XYZ file of C-alpha atoms in Angstrom:
341
model
C 41.345 21.894 -13.590
C 38.834 20.731 -10.994
C 38.056 17.001 -11.192
C 34.406 16.255 -11.937
C 32.273 15.314 -8.947
C 31.540 11.624 -8.773
C 27.902 10.729 -9.359
C 26.025 9.156 -6.411
C 25.733 5.395 -6.784
C 22.121 4.229 -6.954
C 21.070 0.594 -6.668
C 17.532 -0.740 -7.137
C 16.415 -3.871 -5.317
C 15.269 -6.698 -7.575
C 15.643 -7.649 -11.223
C 12.163 -6.911 -12.572
C 11.808 -4.606 -15.554
C 8.639 -2.536 -15.791
C 9.559 -0.707 -18.975
C 11.135 2.244 -17.227
C 13.938 2.777 -19.755
C 12.115 5.752 -21.258
C 12.615 7.853 -18.143
C 15.586 6.200 -16.421
C 17.952 7.644 -19.033
C 17.152 11.127 -17.734
C 18.181 10.190 -14.189
C 21.289 8.335 -15.310
C 22.805 11.733 -16.038
C 22.829 12.281 -12.265
C 23.319 8.760 -10.852
C 25.428 5.693 -11.412
C 22.483 3.341 -11.802
C 22.411 -0.453 -11.393
C 20.026 -3.229 -10.359
C 20.656 -5.746 -7.588
C 19.765 -8.999 -9.330
C 18.191 -10.728 -6.336
C 14.845 -12.518 -6.435
C 14.216 -12.954 -2.713
C 15.520 -12.149 0.756
C 18.031 -14.993 0.932
C 19.623 -13.930 -2.352
C 19.664 -10.286 -1.266
C 21.369 -11.154 2.019
C 24.233 -12.580 -0.048
C 24.263 -10.291 -3.078
C 23.941 -6.885 -1.386
C 27.187 -7.134 0.619
C 28.872 -8.696 -2.420
C 27.834 -5.730 -4.567
C 29.219 -3.265 -2.016
C 32.485 -5.211 -1.670
C 32.957 -5.258 -5.442
C 31.642 -1.818 -6.413
C 31.974 0.353 -3.332
C 29.438 2.077 -1.048
C 25.862 2.621 -2.188
C 24.739 6.225 -1.790
C 21.034 5.675 -2.543
C 18.843 2.587 -2.525
C 15.423 2.016 -4.103
C 13.077 -0.805 -3.130
C 10.493 -1.586 -5.768
C 6.778 -2.323 -5.342
C 5.696 -5.921 -4.800
C 8.743 -7.134 -2.883
C 7.063 -9.250 -0.194
C 9.687 -11.928 -0.761
C 12.355 -9.561 0.656
C 10.519 -8.518 3.828
C 11.161 -7.395 6.456
C 13.429 -4.529 5.454
C 15.365 -4.610 8.694
C 18.912 -4.161 9.922
C 19.852 -7.702 8.918
C 18.973 -7.018 5.292
C 19.901 -3.339 4.999
C 22.825 -3.276 7.445
C 25.516 -3.529 4.719
C 24.346 -0.133 3.393
C 25.748 1.581 6.503
C 27.626 3.885 6.661
C 27.665 4.886 3.007
C 23.949 5.068 2.216
C 22.262 8.443 2.664
C 18.737 7.719 1.461
C 16.390 4.752 0.907
C 13.232 5.174 -1.164
C 10.351 2.714 -1.361
C 8.000 2.594 -4.327
C 5.188 1.485 -1.988
C 2.856 3.689 0.025
C 2.838 1.615 3.226
C 6.008 1.277 5.264
C 5.214 -0.846 8.320
C 7.643 -3.497 7.034
C 10.565 -1.020 7.069
C 12.869 -0.397 10.038
C 12.457 3.382 9.876
C 13.774 3.978 13.416
C 16.948 2.058 12.563
C 17.413 4.146 9.428
C 16.973 7.355 11.397
C 19.546 6.298 13.983
C 21.991 5.640 11.157
C 21.383 8.975 9.427
C 19.467 7.537 6.479
C 16.483 9.350 5.027
C 13.533 7.112 4.201
C 10.819 7.966 1.675
C 7.628 6.281 0.586
C 5.479 7.192 -2.400
C 2.536 9.516 -1.930
C 0.563 9.021 -5.097
C 2.202 6.400 -7.326
C 0.149 3.391 -6.230
C -2.829 5.296 -4.837
C -5.178 5.088 -7.788
C -4.393 1.445 -8.537
C -5.109 0.576 -4.893
C -8.327 2.584 -4.984
C -9.313 0.643 -8.111
C -8.872 -2.580 -6.151
C -10.954 -1.212 -3.286
C -13.710 -0.281 -5.726
C -13.500 -3.682 -7.415
C -13.844 -5.451 -4.061
C -16.686 -3.149 -3.046
C -18.650 -4.121 -6.143
C -17.652 -7.765 -5.731
C -18.938 -8.055 -2.154
C -22.125 -6.179 -2.948
C -22.868 -8.350 -5.995
C -21.750 -11.657 -4.439
C -19.363 -12.193 -7.332
C -17.416 -15.144 -5.892
C -20.455 -17.416 -5.562
C -21.833 -16.236 -8.890
C -18.611 -17.033 -10.734
C -18.321 -20.374 -9.010
C -21.853 -21.243 -10.097
C -21.130 -20.272 -13.695
C -17.920 -22.307 -13.793
C -19.345 -25.381 -12.049
C -22.520 -25.569 -14.092
C -24.874 -24.976 -11.170
C -25.590 -21.562 -12.703
C -27.758 -19.482 -10.344
C -28.599 -22.255 -7.904
C -28.594 -20.901 -4.356
C -28.046 -17.294 -5.419
C -30.388 -14.518 -4.318
C -30.648 -10.947 -5.586
C -27.600 -8.961 -4.526
C -27.267 -5.327 -3.503
C -26.867 -2.279 -5.722
C -24.089 0.185 -4.862
C -26.413 3.079 -5.726
C -27.744 4.923 -2.658
C -25.594 2.923 -0.245
C -23.128 4.631 2.077
C -19.413 3.963 1.726
C -17.441 4.704 4.882
C -13.767 5.365 4.192
C -11.289 4.960 7.048
C -8.283 7.049 6.045
C -8.818 9.911 3.618
C -5.345 10.160 2.161
C -4.530 9.787 -1.517
C -6.083 6.319 -1.785
C -9.216 7.299 0.096
C -9.690 10.351 -2.100
C -9.343 8.359 -5.314
C -11.810 5.828 -3.925
C -14.325 8.545 -3.031
C -14.294 9.835 -6.589
C -14.741 6.371 -8.058
C -17.525 5.425 -5.643
C -19.396 8.636 -6.432
C -19.718 7.436 -10.026
C -21.730 4.509 -8.666
C -23.984 6.938 -6.772
C -22.638 5.899 -3.397
C -22.836 8.371 -0.519
C -19.345 9.033 0.897
C -18.509 9.376 4.573
C -15.022 9.346 6.011
C -13.099 9.140 9.259
C -9.591 10.604 9.348
C -7.059 11.970 11.816
C -7.596 15.402 10.301
C -10.746 16.741 8.753
C -10.492 17.816 5.134
C -11.042 21.433 4.186
C -14.599 22.392 3.181
C -13.448 22.725 -0.425
C -11.961 19.208 -0.412
C -15.078 17.774 1.210
C -17.094 19.318 -1.607
C -14.591 18.114 -4.209
C -14.902 14.503 -3.043
C -18.595 14.715 -2.039
C -17.498 13.446 1.375
C -19.109 13.925 4.794
C -16.864 13.885 7.843
C -17.524 11.560 10.779
C -15.790 12.815 13.946
C -15.598 9.323 15.473
C -14.964 5.853 14.121
C -18.075 4.636 15.919
C -20.246 7.092 13.995
C -18.729 6.066 10.671
C -19.267 2.369 11.374
C -22.853 2.882 12.482
C -23.766 4.819 9.328
C -21.930 2.872 6.601
C -23.235 0.045 4.446
C -19.702 -0.667 3.195
C -16.588 0.086 5.249
C -13.294 0.463 3.366
C -9.947 0.394 5.195
C -7.506 2.844 3.593
C -5.288 3.977 6.471
C -1.648 2.995 7.100
C -0.722 0.299 9.605
C 0.754 1.828 12.757
C 0.757 0.963 16.448
C -2.442 2.975 16.740
C -4.235 1.273 13.851
C -3.247 -2.330 14.621
C -6.534 -4.166 15.315
C -8.372 -0.903 14.751
C -11.362 -3.011 13.719
C -11.960 -5.664 16.365
C -14.958 -7.192 18.149
C -16.191 -3.897 19.605
C -15.975 -2.046 16.309
C -17.696 -4.828 14.379
C -20.538 -4.749 16.899
C -20.937 -1.044 16.072
C -21.437 -1.697 12.368
C -24.802 -1.916 10.654
C -26.345 -5.363 10.636
C -25.463 -7.001 7.333
C -22.750 -4.485 6.441
C -19.821 -5.205 4.129
C -16.115 -4.578 4.737
C -13.198 -4.130 2.325
C -9.504 -3.998 3.220
C -6.796 -2.968 0.742
C -4.472 -1.399 3.340
C -2.773 -3.893 5.686
C -4.152 -7.111 7.125
C -3.344 -6.352 10.759
C -5.636 -3.298 10.819
C -8.496 -5.788 11.149
C -8.545 -8.367 13.951
C -9.044 -11.447 11.785
C -10.675 -13.501 14.557
C -13.183 -10.700 15.119
C -13.860 -10.477 11.380
C -14.504 -14.214 11.132
C -16.862 -14.039 14.091
C -18.687 -11.136 12.435
C -19.034 -13.038 9.168
C -20.238 -16.213 10.860
C -22.829 -14.363 12.945
C -24.159 -12.513 9.896
C -23.255 -9.131 11.344
C -21.056 -8.729 8.281
C -22.504 -10.082 5.046
C -19.276 -10.363 3.066
C -15.669 -9.173 3.203
C -13.359 -8.249 0.332
C -9.714 -8.695 1.316
C -6.573 -7.866 -0.618
C -4.367 -8.042 2.478
C -3.847 -10.518 5.306
C -1.981 -10.690 8.613
C 0.427 -13.494 7.720
C 1.100 -12.869 4.041
C 1.754 -14.774 1.904
C -0.080 -17.204 4.189
C -3.705 -16.668 5.093
C -6.262 -18.030 7.504
C -7.920 -21.164 6.124
C -11.340 -19.616 6.737
C -10.654 -16.938 4.139
C -9.562 -19.564 1.606
C -12.798 -21.518 1.861
C -15.604 -19.203 2.940
C -18.310 -18.136 0.486
C -18.463 -14.885 2.428
C -14.950 -13.736 1.535
C -13.548 -12.474 -1.766
C -9.749 -12.685 -1.747
C -6.925 -11.158 -3.737
C -3.202 -11.840 -3.108
C -2.236 -8.234 -2.236
C -2.672 -7.084 -5.838
C -3.901 -3.540 -5.203
C -0.752 -1.804 -6.411
C 0.369 -4.504 -8.823
C -0.116 -2.787 -12.161
C 2.502 -1.852 -14.705
C 1.664 1.831 -14.516
C 1.691 1.888 -10.707
C 5.140 0.268 -10.707
C 6.399 2.802 -13.240
C 5.015 5.739 -11.290
C 6.408 4.318 -8.052
C 9.942 4.051 -9.365
C 9.742 7.494 -10.914
C 8.565 8.977 -7.621
C 11.490 7.265 -5.882
C 13.901 8.784 -8.392
C 12.375 12.223 -7.853
C 12.933 11.842 -4.097
C 16.560 10.933 -4.703
C 17.159 13.737 -7.169
C 15.653 16.309 -4.804
C 17.794 15.011 -1.953
C 21.096 15.171 -3.818
C 20.247 18.605 -5.208
C 18.811 20.253 -2.085
C 19.643 18.052 0.891
C 16.015 17.056 1.426
C 13.790 14.511 -0.390
C 10.285 15.318 -1.576
C 8.384 12.874 0.654
C 10.434 11.911 3.739
C 8.893 9.622 6.335
C 11.570 10.455 8.889
C 13.715 13.493 9.665
C 17.507 13.557 9.590
C 19.307 16.460 11.234
C 22.355 16.672 9.003
C 22.504 17.800 5.395
C 24.324 16.148 2.502
C 28.053 16.525 3.023
């Protein structure tokens, strides 16, 4: 008789439970599944090598959404996975905090999620768009303090304003659909132009340059990934190209906007208000953003919904299952030459 093949060992980073038991059982038929009960980076630095010493090599590793306390995901943290680990999957869309080049050099596939957190993040972008247009921070403060409408002036309707989307991936597309419901005109700037059918589907007009998008948009929404090319994509020059009194929303990564340039734009009145879910030095943030009436802040909550977490982990599991069945995950960020042994 041939001995049964050992199941790949899968470990998930963190101890949170987002009610995934209903679909994890299906994947447990293919993986030896366990959770690394670590709450932060310091615990993980101790517990990950301990887990491997006690239970053997980890074949596949999942990193859940909302794990800022573990960052960065570098060689120091993930090094104990080598040489046994073949694939790492993140339940987040962005991956600037991951040492992808290191993974590639060590023969580890890395995957992000393409759609799991996209709609939740687009919801946050739409929420912030409405909030900056309607001056919601000062209005709420007035209601809570008892000053009521003192100092408030009529705000701006979203209807018939132009929303300029920087980055027309999954998040940008969800945002375009949502903004259309509010009768906003949609323009976008992207590395690649959408097909005519997609432009019609999302009621979106292509801008061939960032300068054109900025000049024609009442609200600018940042929805592109953080890369070397997009770091400080919006700085002093770009803010000067925006409409006078425009609004800006960022639910992508803080470093895509030069924060000093943004503050200067807000103080000069070039930008009326900013809605920010992300910051350069998270979980810290510039004191200006904490105190300014011109800024509406969220603590990187765009993808923090129960359903987004569930979808993210399921997408990770689908990447792993595809890899161990076919030798290639569904959504790889990098490319590895060799196949599964």
